[in-house]
Short mmCIF file of N, CA and C in Angstrom, two decimals:
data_model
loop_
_atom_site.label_atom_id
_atom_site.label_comp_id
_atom_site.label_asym_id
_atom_site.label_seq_id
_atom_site.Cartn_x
_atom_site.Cartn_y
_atom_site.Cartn_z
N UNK A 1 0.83 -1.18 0.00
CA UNK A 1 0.00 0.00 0.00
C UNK A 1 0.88 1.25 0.00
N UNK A 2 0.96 2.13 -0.97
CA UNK A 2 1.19 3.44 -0.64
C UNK A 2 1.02 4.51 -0.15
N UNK A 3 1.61 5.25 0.80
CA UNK A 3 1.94 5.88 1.74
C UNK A 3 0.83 7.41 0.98
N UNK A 4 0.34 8.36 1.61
CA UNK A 4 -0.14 9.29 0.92
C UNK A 4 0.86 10.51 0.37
N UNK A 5 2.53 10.55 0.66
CA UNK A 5 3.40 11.09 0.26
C UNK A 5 3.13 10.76 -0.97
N UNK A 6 3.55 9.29 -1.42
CA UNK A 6 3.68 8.74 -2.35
C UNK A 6 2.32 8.87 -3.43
N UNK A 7 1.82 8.87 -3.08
CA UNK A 7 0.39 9.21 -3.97
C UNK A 7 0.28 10.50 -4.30
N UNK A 8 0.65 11.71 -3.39
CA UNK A 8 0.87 12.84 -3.97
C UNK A 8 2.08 13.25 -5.01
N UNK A 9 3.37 12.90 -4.71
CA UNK A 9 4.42 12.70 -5.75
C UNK A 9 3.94 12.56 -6.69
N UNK A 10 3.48 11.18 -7.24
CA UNK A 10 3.14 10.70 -8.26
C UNK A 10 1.58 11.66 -9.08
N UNK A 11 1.15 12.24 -8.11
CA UNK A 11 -0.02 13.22 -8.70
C UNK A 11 1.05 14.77 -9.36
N UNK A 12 1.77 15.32 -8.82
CA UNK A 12 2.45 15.97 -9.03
C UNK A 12 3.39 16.23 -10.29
N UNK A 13 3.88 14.50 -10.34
CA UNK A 13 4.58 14.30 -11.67
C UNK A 13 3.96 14.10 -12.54
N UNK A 14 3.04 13.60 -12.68
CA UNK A 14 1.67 13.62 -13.76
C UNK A 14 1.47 14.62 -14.16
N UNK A 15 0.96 15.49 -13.05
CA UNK A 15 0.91 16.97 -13.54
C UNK A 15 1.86 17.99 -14.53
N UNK A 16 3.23 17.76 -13.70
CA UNK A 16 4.44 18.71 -14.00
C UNK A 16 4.19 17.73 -15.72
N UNK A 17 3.96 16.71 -16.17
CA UNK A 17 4.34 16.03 -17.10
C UNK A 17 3.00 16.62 -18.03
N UNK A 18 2.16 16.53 -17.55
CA UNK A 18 1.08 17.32 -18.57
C UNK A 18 1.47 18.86 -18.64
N UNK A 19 1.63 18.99 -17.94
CA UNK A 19 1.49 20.82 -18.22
C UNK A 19 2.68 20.71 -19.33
N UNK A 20 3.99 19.74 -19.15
CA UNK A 20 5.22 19.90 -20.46
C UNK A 20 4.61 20.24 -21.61
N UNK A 21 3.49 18.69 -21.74
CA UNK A 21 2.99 18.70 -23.15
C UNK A 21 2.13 19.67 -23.82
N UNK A 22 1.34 20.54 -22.40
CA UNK A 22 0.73 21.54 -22.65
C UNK A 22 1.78 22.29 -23.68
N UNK A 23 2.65 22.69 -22.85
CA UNK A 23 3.76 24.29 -22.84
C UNK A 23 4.42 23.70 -24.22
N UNK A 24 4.60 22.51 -24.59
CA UNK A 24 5.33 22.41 -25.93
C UNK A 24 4.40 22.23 -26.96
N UNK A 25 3.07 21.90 -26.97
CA UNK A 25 1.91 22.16 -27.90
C UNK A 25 1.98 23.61 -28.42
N UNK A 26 1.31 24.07 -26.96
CA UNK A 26 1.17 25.68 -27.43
C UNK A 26 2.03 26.70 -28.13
N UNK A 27 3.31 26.13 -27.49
CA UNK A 27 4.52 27.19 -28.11
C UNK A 27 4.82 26.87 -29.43
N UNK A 28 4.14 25.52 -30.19
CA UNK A 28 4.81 25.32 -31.25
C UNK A 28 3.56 25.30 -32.21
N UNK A 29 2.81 25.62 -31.40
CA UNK A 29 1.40 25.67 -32.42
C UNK A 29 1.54 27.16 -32.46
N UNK A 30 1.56 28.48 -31.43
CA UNK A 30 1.83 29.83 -31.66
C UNK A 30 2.59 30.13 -32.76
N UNK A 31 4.03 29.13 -32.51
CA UNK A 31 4.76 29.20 -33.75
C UNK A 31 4.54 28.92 -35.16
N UNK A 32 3.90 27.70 -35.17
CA UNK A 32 3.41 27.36 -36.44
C UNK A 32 2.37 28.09 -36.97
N UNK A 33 1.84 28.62 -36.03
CA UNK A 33 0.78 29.97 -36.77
C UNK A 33 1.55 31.35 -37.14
N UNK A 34 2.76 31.78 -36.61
CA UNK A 34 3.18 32.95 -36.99
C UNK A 34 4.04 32.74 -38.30
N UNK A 35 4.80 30.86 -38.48
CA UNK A 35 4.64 30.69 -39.61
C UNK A 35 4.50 30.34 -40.57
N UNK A 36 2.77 30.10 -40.61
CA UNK A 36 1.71 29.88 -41.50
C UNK A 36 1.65 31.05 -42.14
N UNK A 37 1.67 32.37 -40.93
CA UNK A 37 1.05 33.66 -42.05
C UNK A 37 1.49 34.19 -42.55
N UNK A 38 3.43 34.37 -41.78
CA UNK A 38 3.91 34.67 -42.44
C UNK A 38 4.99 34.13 -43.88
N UNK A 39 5.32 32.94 -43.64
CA UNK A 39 6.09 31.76 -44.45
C UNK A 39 5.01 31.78 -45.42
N UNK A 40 3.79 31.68 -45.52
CA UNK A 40 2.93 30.86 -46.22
C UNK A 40 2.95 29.63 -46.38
N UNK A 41 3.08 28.75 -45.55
CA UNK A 41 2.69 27.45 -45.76
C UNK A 41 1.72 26.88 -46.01
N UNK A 42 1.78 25.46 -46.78
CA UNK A 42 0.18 25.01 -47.32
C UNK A 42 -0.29 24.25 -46.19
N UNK A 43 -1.38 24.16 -46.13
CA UNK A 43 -2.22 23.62 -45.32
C UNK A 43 -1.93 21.79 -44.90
N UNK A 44 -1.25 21.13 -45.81
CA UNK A 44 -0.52 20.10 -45.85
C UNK A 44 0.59 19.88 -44.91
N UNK A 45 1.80 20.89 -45.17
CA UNK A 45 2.87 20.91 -44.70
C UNK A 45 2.53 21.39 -42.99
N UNK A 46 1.51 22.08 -42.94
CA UNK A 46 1.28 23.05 -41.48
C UNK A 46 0.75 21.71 -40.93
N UNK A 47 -0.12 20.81 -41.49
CA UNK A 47 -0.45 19.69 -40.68
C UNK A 47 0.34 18.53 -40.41
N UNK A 48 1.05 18.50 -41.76
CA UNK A 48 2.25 17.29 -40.99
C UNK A 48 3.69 18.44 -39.64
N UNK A 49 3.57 19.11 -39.73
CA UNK A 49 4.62 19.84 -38.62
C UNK A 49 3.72 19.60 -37.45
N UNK A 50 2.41 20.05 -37.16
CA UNK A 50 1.38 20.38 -36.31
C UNK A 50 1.73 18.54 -35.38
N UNK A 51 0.99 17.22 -36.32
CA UNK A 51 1.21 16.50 -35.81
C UNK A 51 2.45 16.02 -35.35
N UNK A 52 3.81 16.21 -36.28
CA UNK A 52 4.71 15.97 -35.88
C UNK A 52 5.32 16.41 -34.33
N UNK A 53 4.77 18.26 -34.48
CA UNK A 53 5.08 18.92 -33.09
C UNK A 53 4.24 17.45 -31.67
N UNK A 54 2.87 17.31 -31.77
CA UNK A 54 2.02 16.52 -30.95
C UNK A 54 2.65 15.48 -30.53
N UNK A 55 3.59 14.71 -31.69
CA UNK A 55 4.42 13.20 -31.17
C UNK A 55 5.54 13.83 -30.41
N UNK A 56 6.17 14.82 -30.76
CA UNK A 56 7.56 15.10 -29.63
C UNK A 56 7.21 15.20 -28.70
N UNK A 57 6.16 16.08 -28.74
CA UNK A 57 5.87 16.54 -27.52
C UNK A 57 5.35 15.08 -26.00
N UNK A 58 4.54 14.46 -27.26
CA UNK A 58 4.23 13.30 -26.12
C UNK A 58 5.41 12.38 -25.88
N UNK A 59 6.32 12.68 -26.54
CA UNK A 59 8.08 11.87 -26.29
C UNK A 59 8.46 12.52 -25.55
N UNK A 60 8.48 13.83 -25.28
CA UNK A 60 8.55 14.65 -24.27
C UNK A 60 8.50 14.08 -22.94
N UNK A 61 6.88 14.24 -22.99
CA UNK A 61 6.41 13.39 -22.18
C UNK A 61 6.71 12.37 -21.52
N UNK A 62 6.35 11.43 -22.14
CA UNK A 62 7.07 9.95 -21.57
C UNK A 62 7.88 9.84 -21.02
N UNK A 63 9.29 10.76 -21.82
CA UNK A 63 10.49 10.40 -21.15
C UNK A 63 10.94 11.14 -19.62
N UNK A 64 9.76 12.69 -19.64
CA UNK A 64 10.03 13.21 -18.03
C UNK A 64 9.44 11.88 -17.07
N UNK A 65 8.01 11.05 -17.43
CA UNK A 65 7.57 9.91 -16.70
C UNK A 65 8.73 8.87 -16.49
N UNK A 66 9.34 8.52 -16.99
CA UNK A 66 10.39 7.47 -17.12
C UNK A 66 11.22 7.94 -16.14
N UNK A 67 11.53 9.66 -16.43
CA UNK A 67 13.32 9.48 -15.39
C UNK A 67 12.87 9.88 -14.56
N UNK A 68 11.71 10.62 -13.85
CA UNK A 68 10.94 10.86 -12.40
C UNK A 68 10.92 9.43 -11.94
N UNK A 69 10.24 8.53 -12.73
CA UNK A 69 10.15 7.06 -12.18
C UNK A 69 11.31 6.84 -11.94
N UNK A 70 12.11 6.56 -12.42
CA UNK A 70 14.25 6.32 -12.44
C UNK A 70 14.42 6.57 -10.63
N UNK A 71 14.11 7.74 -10.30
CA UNK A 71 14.79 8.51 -9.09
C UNK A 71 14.55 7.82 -7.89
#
């Protein structure tokens, strides 16, 4: 059974680990909109970057879960 330290930690790192994926979505979707309007990119290319940004970001992810778990 885990201790309620331990249950909060682990709520914490969840958190700190979502908000990453938040903060690297947003910043790279802001980006990819400033350049969409200004680059002109096609609607193609803006969506393969868009998803591409979504997979790092959840690699991101994972890997803060992994080395928090590590410690």
């Amino acid at each position: 059974m885990q201790t309620q330290e331990e249950r909060d930690r682990k709520t914490v790192d969840i958190g700190v680990a979502l908000g990453l994926f938040v903060l690297i979505v947003g910043t790279g979707a802001l980006l990819l909109g400033f350049a969409h309007a200004f680059l002109g990119l096609s609607e193609d290319v803006a969506g393969v970057i868009g998803f591409t940004l979504c997979a790092l970001a959840g690699i991101a992810m994972i890997g803060y879960l992994f080395r928090v778990r590590a410690r």
